[in-house]
Tab-separated table of C-alpha atoms and ligand atoms in Angstrom:
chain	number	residue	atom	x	y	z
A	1	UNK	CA	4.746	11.099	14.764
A	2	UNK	CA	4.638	7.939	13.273
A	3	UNK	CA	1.816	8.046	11.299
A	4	UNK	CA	1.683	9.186	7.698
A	5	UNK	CA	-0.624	11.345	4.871
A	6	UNK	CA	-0.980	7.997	3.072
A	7	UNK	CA	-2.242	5.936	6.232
A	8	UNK	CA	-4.661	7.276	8.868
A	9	UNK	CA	-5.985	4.860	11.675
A	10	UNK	CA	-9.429	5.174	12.508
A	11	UNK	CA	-10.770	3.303	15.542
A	12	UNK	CA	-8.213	1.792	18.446
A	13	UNK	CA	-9.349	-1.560	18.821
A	14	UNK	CA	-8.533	-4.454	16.307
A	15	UNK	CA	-11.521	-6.267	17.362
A	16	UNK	CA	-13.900	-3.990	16.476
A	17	UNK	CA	-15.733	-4.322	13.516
A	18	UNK	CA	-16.254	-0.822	12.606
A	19	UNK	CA	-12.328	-0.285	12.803
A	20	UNK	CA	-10.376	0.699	9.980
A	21	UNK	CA	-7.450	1.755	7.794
A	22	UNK	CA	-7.459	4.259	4.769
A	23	UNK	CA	-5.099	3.284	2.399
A	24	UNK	CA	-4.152	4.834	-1.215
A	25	UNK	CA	-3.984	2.010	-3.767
A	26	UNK	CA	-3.441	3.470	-7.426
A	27	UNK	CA	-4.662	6.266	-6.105
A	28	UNK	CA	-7.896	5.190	-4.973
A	29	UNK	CA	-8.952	5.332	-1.253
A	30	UNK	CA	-9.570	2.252	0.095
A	31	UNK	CA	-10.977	0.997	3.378
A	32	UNK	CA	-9.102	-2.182	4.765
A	33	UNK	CA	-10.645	-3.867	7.840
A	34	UNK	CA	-7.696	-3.444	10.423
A	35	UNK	CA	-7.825	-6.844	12.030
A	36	UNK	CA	-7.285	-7.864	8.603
A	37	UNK	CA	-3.926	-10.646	8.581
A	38	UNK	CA	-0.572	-8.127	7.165
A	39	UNK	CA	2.140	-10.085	5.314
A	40	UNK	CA	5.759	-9.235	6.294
A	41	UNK	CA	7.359	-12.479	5.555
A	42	UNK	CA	8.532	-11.270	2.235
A	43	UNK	CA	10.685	-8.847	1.297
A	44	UNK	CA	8.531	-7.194	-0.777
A	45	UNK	CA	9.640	-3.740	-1.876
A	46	UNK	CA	6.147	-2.007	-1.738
A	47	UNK	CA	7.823	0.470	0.341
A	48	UNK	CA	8.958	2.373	-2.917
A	49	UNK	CA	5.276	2.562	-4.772
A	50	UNK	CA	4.648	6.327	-3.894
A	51	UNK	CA	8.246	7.716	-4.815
A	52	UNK	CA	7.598	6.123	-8.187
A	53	UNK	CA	4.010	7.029	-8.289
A	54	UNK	CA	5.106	10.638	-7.682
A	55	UNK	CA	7.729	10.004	-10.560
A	56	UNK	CA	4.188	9.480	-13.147
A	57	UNK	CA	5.329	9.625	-16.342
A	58	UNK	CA	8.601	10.972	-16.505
A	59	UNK	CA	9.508	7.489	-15.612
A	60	UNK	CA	7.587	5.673	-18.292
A	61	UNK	CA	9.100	3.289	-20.739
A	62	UNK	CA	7.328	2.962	-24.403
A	63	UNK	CA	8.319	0.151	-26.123
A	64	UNK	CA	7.849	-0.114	-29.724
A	65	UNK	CA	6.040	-3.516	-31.711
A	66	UNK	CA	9.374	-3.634	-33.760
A	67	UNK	CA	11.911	-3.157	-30.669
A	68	UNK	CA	13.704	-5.717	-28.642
A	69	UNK	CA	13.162	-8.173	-31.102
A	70	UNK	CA	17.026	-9.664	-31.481
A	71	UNK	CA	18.514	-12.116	-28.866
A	72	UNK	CA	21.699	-10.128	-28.805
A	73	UNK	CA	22.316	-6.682	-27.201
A	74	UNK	CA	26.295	-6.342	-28.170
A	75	UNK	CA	27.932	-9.015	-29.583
A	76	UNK	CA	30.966	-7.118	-28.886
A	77	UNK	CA	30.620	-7.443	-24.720
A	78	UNK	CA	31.675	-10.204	-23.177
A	79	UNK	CA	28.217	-10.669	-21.711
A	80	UNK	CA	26.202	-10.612	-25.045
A	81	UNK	CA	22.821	-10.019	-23.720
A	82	UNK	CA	23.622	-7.205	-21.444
A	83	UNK	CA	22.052	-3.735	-22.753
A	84	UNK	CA	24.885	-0.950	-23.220
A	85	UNK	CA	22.426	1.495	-21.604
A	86	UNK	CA	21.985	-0.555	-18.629
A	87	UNK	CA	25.722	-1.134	-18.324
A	88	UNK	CA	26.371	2.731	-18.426
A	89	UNK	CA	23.704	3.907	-15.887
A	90	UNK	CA	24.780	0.989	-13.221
A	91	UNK	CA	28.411	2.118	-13.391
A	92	UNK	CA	26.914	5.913	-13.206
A	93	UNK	CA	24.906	4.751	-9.943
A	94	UNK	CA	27.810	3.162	-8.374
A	95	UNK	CA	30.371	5.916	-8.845
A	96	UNK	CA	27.268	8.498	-7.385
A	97	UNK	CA	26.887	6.410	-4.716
A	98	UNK	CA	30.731	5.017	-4.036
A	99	UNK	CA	29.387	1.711	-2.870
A	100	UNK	CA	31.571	-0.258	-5.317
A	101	UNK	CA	34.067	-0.172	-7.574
A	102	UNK	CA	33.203	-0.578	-11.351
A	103	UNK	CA	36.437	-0.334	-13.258
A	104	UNK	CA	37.721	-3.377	-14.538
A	105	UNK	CA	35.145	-5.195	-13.977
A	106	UNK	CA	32.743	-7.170	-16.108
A	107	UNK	CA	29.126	-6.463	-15.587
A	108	UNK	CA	27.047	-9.772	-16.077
A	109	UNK	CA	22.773	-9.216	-15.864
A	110	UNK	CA	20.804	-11.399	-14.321
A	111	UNK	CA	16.888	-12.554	-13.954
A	112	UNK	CA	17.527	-11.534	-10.516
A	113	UNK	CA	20.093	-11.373	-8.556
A	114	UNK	CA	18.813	-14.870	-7.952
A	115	UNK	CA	19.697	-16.089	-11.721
A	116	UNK	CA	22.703	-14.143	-10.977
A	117	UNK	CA	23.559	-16.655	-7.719
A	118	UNK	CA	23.098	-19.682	-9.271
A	119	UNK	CA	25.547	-18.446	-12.197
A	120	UNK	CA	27.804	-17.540	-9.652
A	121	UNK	CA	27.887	-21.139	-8.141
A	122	UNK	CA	28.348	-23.021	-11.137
A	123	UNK	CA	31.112	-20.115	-12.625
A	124	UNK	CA	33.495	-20.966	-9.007
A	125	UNK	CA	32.891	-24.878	-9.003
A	126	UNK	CA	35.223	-27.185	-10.456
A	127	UNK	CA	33.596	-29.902	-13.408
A	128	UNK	CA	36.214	-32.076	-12.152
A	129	UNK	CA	35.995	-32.660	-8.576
A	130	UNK	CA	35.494	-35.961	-6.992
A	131	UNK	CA	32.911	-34.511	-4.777
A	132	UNK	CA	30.221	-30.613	-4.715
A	133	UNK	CA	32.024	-28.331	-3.828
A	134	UNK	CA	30.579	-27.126	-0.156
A	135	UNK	CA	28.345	-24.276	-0.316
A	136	UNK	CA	28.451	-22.246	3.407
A	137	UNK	CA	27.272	-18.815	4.964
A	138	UNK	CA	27.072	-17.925	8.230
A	139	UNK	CA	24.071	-18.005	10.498
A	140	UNK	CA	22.037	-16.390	10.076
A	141	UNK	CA	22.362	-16.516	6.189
A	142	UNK	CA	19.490	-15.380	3.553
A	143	UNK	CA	16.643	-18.571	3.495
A	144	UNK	CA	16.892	-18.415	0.028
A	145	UNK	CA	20.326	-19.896	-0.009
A	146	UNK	CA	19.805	-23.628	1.083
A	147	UNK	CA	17.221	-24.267	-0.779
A	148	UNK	CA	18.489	-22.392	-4.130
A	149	UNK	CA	21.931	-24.449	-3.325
A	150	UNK	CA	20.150	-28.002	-3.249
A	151	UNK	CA	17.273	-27.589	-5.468
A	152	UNK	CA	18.560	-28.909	-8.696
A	153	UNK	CA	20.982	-31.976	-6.470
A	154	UNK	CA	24.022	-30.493	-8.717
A	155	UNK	CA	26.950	-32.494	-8.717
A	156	UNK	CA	28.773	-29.390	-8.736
A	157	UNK	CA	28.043	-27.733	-5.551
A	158	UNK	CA	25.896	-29.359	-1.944
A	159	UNK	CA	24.534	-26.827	0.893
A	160	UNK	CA	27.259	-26.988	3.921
A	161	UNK	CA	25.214	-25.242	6.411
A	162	UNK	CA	27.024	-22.295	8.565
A	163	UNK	CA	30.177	-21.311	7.836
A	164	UNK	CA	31.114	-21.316	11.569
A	165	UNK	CA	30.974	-24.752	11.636
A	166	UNK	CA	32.991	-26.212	8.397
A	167	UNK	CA	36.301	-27.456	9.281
A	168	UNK	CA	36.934	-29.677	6.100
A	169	UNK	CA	40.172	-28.560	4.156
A	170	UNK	CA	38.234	-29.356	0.721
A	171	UNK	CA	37.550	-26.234	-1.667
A	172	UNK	CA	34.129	-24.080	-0.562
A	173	UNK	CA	32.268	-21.143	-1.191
A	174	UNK	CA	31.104	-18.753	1.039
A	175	UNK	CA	28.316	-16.765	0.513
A	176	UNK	CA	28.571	-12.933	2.259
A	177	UNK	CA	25.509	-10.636	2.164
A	178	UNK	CA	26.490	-7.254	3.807
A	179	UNK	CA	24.328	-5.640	5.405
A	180	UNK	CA	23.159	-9.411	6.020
A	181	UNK	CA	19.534	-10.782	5.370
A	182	UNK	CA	17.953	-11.291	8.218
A	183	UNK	CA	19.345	-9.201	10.588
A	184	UNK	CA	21.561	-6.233	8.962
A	185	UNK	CA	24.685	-6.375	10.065
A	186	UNK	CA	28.343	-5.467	8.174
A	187	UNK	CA	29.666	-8.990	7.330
A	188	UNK	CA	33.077	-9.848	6.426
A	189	UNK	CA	34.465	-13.883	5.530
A	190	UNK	CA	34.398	-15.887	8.585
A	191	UNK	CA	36.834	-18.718	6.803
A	192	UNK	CA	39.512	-16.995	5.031
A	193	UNK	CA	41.080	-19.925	3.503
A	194	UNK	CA	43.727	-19.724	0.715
A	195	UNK	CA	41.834	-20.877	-2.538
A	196	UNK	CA	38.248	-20.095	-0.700
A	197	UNK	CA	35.872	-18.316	-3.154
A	198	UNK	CA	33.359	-16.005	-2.261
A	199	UNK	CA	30.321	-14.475	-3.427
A	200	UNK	CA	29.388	-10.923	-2.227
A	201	UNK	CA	25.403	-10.528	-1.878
A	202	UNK	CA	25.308	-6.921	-1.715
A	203	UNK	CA	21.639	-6.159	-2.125
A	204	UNK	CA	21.277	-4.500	0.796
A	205	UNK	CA	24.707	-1.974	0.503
A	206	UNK	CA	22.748	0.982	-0.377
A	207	UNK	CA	22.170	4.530	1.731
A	208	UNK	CA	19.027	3.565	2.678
A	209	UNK	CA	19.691	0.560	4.854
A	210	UNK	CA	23.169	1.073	5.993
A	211	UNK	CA	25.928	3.930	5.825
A	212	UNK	CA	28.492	3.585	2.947
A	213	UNK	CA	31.964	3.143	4.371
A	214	UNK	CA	34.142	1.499	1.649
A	215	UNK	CA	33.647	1.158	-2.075
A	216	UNK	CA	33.299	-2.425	-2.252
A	217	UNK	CA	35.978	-3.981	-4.042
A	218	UNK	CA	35.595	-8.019	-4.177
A	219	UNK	CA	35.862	-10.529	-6.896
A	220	UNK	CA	32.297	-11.422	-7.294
A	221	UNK	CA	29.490	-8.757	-6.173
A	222	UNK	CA	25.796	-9.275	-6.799
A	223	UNK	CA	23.378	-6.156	-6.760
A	224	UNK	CA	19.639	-6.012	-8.089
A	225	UNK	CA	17.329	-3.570	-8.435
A	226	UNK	CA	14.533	-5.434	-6.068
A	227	UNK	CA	16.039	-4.011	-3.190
A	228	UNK	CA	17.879	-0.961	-4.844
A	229	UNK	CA	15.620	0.970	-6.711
A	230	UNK	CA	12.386	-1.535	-5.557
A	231	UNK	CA	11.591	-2.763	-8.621
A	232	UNK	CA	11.664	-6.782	-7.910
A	233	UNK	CA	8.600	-7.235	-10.500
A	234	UNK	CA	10.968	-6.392	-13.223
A	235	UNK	CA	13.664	-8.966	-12.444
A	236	UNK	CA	16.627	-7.367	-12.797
A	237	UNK	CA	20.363	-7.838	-11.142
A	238	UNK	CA	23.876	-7.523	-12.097
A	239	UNK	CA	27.071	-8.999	-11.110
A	240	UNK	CA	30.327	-7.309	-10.650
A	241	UNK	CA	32.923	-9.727	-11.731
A	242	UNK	CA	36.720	-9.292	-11.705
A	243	UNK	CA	37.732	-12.421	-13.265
A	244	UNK	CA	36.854	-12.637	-16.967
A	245	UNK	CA	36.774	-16.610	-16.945
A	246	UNK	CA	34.629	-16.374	-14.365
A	247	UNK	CA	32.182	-13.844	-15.813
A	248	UNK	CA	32.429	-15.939	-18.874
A	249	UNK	CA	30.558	-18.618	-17.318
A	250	UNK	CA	28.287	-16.728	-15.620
A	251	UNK	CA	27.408	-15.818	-19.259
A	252	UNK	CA	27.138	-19.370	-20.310
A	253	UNK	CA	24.775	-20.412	-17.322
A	254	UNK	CA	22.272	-17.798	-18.290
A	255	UNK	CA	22.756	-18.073	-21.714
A	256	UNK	CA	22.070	-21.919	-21.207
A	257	UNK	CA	19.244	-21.196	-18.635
A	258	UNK	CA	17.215	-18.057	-20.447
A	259	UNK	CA	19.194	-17.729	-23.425
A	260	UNK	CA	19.696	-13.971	-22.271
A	261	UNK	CA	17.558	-11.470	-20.130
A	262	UNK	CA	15.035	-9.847	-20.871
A	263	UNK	CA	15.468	-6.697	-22.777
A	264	UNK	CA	12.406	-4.654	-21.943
A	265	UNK	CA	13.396	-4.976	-18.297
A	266	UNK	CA	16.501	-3.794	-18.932
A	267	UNK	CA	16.112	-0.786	-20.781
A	268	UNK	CA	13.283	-0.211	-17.659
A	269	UNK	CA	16.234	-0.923	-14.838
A	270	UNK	CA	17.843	1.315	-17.185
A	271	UNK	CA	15.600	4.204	-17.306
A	272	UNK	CA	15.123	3.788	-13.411
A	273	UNK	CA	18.552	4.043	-12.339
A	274	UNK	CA	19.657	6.798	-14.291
A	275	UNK	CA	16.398	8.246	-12.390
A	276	UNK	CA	17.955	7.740	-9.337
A	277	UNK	CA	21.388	9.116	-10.492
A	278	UNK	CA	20.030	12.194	-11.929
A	279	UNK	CA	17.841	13.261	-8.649
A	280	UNK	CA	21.280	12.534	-6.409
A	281	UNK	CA	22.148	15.013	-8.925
A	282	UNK	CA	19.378	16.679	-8.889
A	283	UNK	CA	19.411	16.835	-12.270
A	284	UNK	CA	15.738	15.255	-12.588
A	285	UNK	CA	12.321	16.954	-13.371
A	286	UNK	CA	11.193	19.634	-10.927
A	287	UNK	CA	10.205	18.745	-7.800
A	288	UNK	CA	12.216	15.393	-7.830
A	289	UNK	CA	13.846	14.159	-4.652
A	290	UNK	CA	16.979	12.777	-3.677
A	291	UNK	CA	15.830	9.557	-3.813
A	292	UNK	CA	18.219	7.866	-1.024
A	293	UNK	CA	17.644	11.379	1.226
A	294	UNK	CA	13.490	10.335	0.951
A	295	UNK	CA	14.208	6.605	1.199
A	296	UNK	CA	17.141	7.055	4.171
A	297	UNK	CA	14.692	9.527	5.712
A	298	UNK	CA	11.874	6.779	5.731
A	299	UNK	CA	14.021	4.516	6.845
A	300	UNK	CA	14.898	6.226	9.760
A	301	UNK	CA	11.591	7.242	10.766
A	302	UNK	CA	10.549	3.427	10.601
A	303	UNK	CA	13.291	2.456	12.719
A	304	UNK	CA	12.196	4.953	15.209
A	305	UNK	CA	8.689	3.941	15.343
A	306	UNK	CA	9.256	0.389	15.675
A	307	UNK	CA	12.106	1.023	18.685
A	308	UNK	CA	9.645	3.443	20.326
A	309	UNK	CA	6.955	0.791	20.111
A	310	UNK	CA	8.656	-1.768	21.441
A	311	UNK	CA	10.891	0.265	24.005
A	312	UNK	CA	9.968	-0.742	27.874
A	313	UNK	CA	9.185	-4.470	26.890
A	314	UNK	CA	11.289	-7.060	27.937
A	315	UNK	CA	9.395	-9.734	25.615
A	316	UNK	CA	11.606	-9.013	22.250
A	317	UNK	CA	14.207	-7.060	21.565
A	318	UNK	CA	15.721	-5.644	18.348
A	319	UNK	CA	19.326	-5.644	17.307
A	320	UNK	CA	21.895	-2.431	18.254
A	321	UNK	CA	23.976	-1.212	14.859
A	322	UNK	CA	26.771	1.132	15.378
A	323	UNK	CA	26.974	4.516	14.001
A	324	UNK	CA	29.281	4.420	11.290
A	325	UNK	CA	30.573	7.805	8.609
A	326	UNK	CA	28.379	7.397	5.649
A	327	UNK	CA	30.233	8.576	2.985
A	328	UNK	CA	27.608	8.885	0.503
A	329	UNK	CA	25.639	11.367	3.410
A	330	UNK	CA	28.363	13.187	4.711
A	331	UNK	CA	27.241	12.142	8.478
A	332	UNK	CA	27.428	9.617	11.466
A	333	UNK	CA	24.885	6.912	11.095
A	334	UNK	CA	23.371	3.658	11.910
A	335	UNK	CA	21.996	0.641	9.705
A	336	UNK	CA	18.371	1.357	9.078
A	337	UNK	CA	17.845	-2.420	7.641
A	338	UNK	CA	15.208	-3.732	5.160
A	339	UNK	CA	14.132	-6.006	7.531
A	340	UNK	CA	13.470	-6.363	11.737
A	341	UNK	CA	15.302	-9.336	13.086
A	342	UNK	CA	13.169	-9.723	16.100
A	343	UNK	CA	14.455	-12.149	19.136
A	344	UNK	CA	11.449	-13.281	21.725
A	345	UNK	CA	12.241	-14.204	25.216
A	346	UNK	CA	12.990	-18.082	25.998
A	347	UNK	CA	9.825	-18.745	26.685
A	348	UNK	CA	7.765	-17.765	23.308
A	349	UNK	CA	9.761	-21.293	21.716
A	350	UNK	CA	7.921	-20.293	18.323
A	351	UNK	CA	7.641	-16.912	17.821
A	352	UNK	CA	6.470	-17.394	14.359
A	353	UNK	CA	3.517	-19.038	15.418
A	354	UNK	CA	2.911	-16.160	18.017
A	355	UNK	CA	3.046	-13.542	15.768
A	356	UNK	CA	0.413	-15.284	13.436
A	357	UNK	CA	-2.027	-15.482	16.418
A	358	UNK	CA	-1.343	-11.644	16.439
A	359	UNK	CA	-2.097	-11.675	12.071
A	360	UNK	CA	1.217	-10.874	11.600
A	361	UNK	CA	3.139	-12.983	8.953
A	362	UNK	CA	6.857	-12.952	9.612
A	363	UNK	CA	9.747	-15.682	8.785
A	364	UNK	CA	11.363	-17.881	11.672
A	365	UNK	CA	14.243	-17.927	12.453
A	366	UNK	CA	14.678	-22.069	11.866
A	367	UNK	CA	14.090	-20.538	8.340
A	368	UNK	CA	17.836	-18.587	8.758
A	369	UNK	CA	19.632	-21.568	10.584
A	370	UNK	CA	18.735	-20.551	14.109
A	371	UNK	CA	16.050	-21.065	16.674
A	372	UNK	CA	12.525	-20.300	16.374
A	373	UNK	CA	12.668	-17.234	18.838
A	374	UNK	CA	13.805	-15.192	16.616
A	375	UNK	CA	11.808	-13.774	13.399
A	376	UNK	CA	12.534	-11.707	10.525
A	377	UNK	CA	9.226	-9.291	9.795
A	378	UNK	CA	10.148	-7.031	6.315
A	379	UNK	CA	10.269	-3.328	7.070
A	380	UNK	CA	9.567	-2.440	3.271
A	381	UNK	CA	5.802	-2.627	3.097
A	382	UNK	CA	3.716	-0.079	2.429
A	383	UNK	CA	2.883	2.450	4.713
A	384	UNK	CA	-0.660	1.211	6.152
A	385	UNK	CA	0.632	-2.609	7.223
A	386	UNK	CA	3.517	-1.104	8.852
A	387	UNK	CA	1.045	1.086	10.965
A	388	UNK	CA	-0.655	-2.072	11.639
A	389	UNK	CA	2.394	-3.766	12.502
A	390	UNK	CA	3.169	-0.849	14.872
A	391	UNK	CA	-0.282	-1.100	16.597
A	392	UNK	CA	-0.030	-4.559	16.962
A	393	UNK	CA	3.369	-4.934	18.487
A	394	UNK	CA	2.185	-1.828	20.831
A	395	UNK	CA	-0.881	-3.362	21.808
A	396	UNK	CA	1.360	-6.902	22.593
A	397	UNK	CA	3.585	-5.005	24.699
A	398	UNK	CA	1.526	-3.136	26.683
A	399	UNK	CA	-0.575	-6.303	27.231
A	400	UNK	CA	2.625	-7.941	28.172
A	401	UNK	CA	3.740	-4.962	30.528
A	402	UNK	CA	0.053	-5.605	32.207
A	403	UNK	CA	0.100	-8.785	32.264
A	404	UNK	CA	3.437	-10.453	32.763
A	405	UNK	CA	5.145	-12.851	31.151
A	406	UNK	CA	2.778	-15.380	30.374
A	407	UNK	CA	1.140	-13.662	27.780
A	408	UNK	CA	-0.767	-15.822	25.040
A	409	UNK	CA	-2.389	-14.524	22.106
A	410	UNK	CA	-5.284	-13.040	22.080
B	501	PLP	C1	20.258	-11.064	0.186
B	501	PLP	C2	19.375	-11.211	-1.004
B	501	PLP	N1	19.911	-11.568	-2.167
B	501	PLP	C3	19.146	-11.738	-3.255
B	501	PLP	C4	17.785	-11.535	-3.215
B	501	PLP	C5	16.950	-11.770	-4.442
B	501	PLP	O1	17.037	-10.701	-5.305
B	501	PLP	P1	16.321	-10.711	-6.737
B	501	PLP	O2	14.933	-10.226	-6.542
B	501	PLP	O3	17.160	-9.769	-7.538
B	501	PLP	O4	16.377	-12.092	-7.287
B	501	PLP	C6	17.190	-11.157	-2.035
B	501	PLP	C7	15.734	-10.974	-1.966
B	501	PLP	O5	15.126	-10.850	-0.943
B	501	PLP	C8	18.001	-10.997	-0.896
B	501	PLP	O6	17.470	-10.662	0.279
């Protein structure tokens, strides 16, 4: 069954007026029109609402009038503005969960792991050089990255496009986000050149989306809790940094950029991770669950849904992901990703486009640095849009399984 408690359907039609969908929001039942246009361009954790909501208060963080007033959280760390609490519960997480390796490492925060990227790009380029360094990732890379990379027209650092293609011998740095955004897949270097520096984007390397094989062990790793814990409202990443010069200037962007991050969200992300740690341990307040078992198990049940929907069609397909030993579960499994990377047939040239005709807001593909058949739609909204979603892609493939191929929108 695809449907949940939170979400019930009424009606079967889009078109008709009377149609609806019953949806919680702050606890409050609401009534949305179901033709109404659904949003899945962005990432946007909403996904995680109801495990917090159940949380209530035991989650809650009271700030005082006379706390967080300071600039500085320990002069004594390296990164000056990073709260000891927060440092303590993220190396806590990552033991629990044994994606990554925290010892002898430096933990820089970010505004995001966003801040956190743009530190990492000025940290690895050279003041020096005749020419920007080349920034590269390969296709299809996170949208963000292009236009994060060329915003500013640094003279440190120029967007290079996809990594496939650069054949200069000048330095570069590639950008790896495993599981990938758009399209989850396990992503290693595709260059490999002596002196090449990378940055690990490792949002995504969580149980939820994709089973934990290795504890990640690079030179530069960025994690946030927007796609960890879902809490992208309070701005919060981290960087796992081997190289103290480097995580020295990390520092010095942000410190130059924000003049440090913001406390209050840190001793939040603080109080939410060790959340997280204590009901893997279940160590929480009664009746808390696991939260990757809920989040792994919603996940899974998405995935399902969506294949079952658009099983028998042959106008999209989804990507296959191999069933890998999640060490963190104890079992074979597949990559349950934070986001569908949809390809059309040849003939829908903008599938984009098509999906907005259907009210469905998704990303192109031109977006990722390939063609326009293929679209990202997010997989993290909350429950009642991705019934929608479900309905809609149903009713487009059974239309297309009546009709043929040269299906138009409705
Ligand atoms: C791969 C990747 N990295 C970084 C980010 C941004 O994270 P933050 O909200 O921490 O800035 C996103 C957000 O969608 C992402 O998909």
């Amino acid at each position: 069954m695809c449907g949940t408690k939170q979400a019930a359907i009424n009606g079967h039609s889009s078109s008709s007026s009377h149609s609806c969908i019953e949806a919680k929001e702050n606890g409050v039942t609401k009534k949305l029109p179901s033709d109404s246009v659904i949003n899945l361009d962005h990432g946007d954790p909403k996904m995680f609402e109801s495990y917090w909501r159940r949380m209530g208060d035991n989650c809650a963080v009271v700030i005082t009038g006379w706390q967080s007033l300071s600039y500085f959280s320990d002069i004594t760390s390296l990164c000056w503005f990073l709260e000891p609490e927060l440092a303590e519960e993220v190396r806590r997480l990552h033991r629990l969960v044994g994606n990554a390796v925290t010892e002898d490492r430096h933990i820089v925060v970010g505004t995001g792991s966003t801040q956190l990227f743009q530190a990492a790009l000025y940290a690895l380029s050279s003041p020096d050089a005749d020419e920007p360094m080349s920034v590269v990732s390969a296709a299809p890379y996170y949208s963000s990255y292009p236009t994060l990379t060329e915003f500013l027209r640094s003279r440190l650092y120029r967007w290079a496009g996809d990594a496939h293609g650069f054949d200069g011998d000048k330095p570069y740095i590639e950008l790896v986000t495993s599981p990938n955004n758009p399209d989850g897949f396990t992503r290693k270097t595709v260059i490999n050149r002596r002196g090449g520096k990378v940055v690990y984007d490792l949002a995504y390397y969580w149980p939820q989306y994709t089973p934990i094989t290795i504890q990640a062990d690079h030179d530069l790793m960025l994690f946030t809790v927007s796609k960890s814990t879902g809490h992208a409202g309070s701005r919060i990443g981290w960087a796992l940094v081997k190289d103290k010069e480097v995580a020295k200037k990390m520092t010095k962007f942000i410190e130059l950029n924000t003049i440090g991050v913001s406390k209050d969200s840190q001793v939040r992300a603080a109080k939410l991770l060790r959340a997280v740690s204590d009901s893997c341990k279940q160590l929480g307040s009664q009746g808390s669950v696991n939260f990757f078992d809920n989040f792994r198990r919603l996940m899974i049940n998405r995935w399902e849904c969506l294949r079952n929907v658009i099983r028998g069609n042959d106008l999209f397909t989804l990507p296959e992901y191999p069933k890998e030993f999640c060490n963190f579960a104890g079992e074979f499994t597949e990559a349950h990703p934070a986001f569908a990377w949809l390809k059309f047939k040849e003939e829908i040239k903008d599938s984009e486009s098509f999906l907005r005709a259907h009210k469905i807001l998704t990303r192109s593909g031109k977006h990722f640095g390939v063609n326009k058949t293929y679209v990202r739609i997010s997989m993290l909204d909350r429950e009642e849009n991705f019934e929608i979603l479900l309905e809609r892609l149903s009713k487009i493939s059974a239309k297309q399984q009546e009709n043929g191929p040269s299906l138009r929108a409705s």
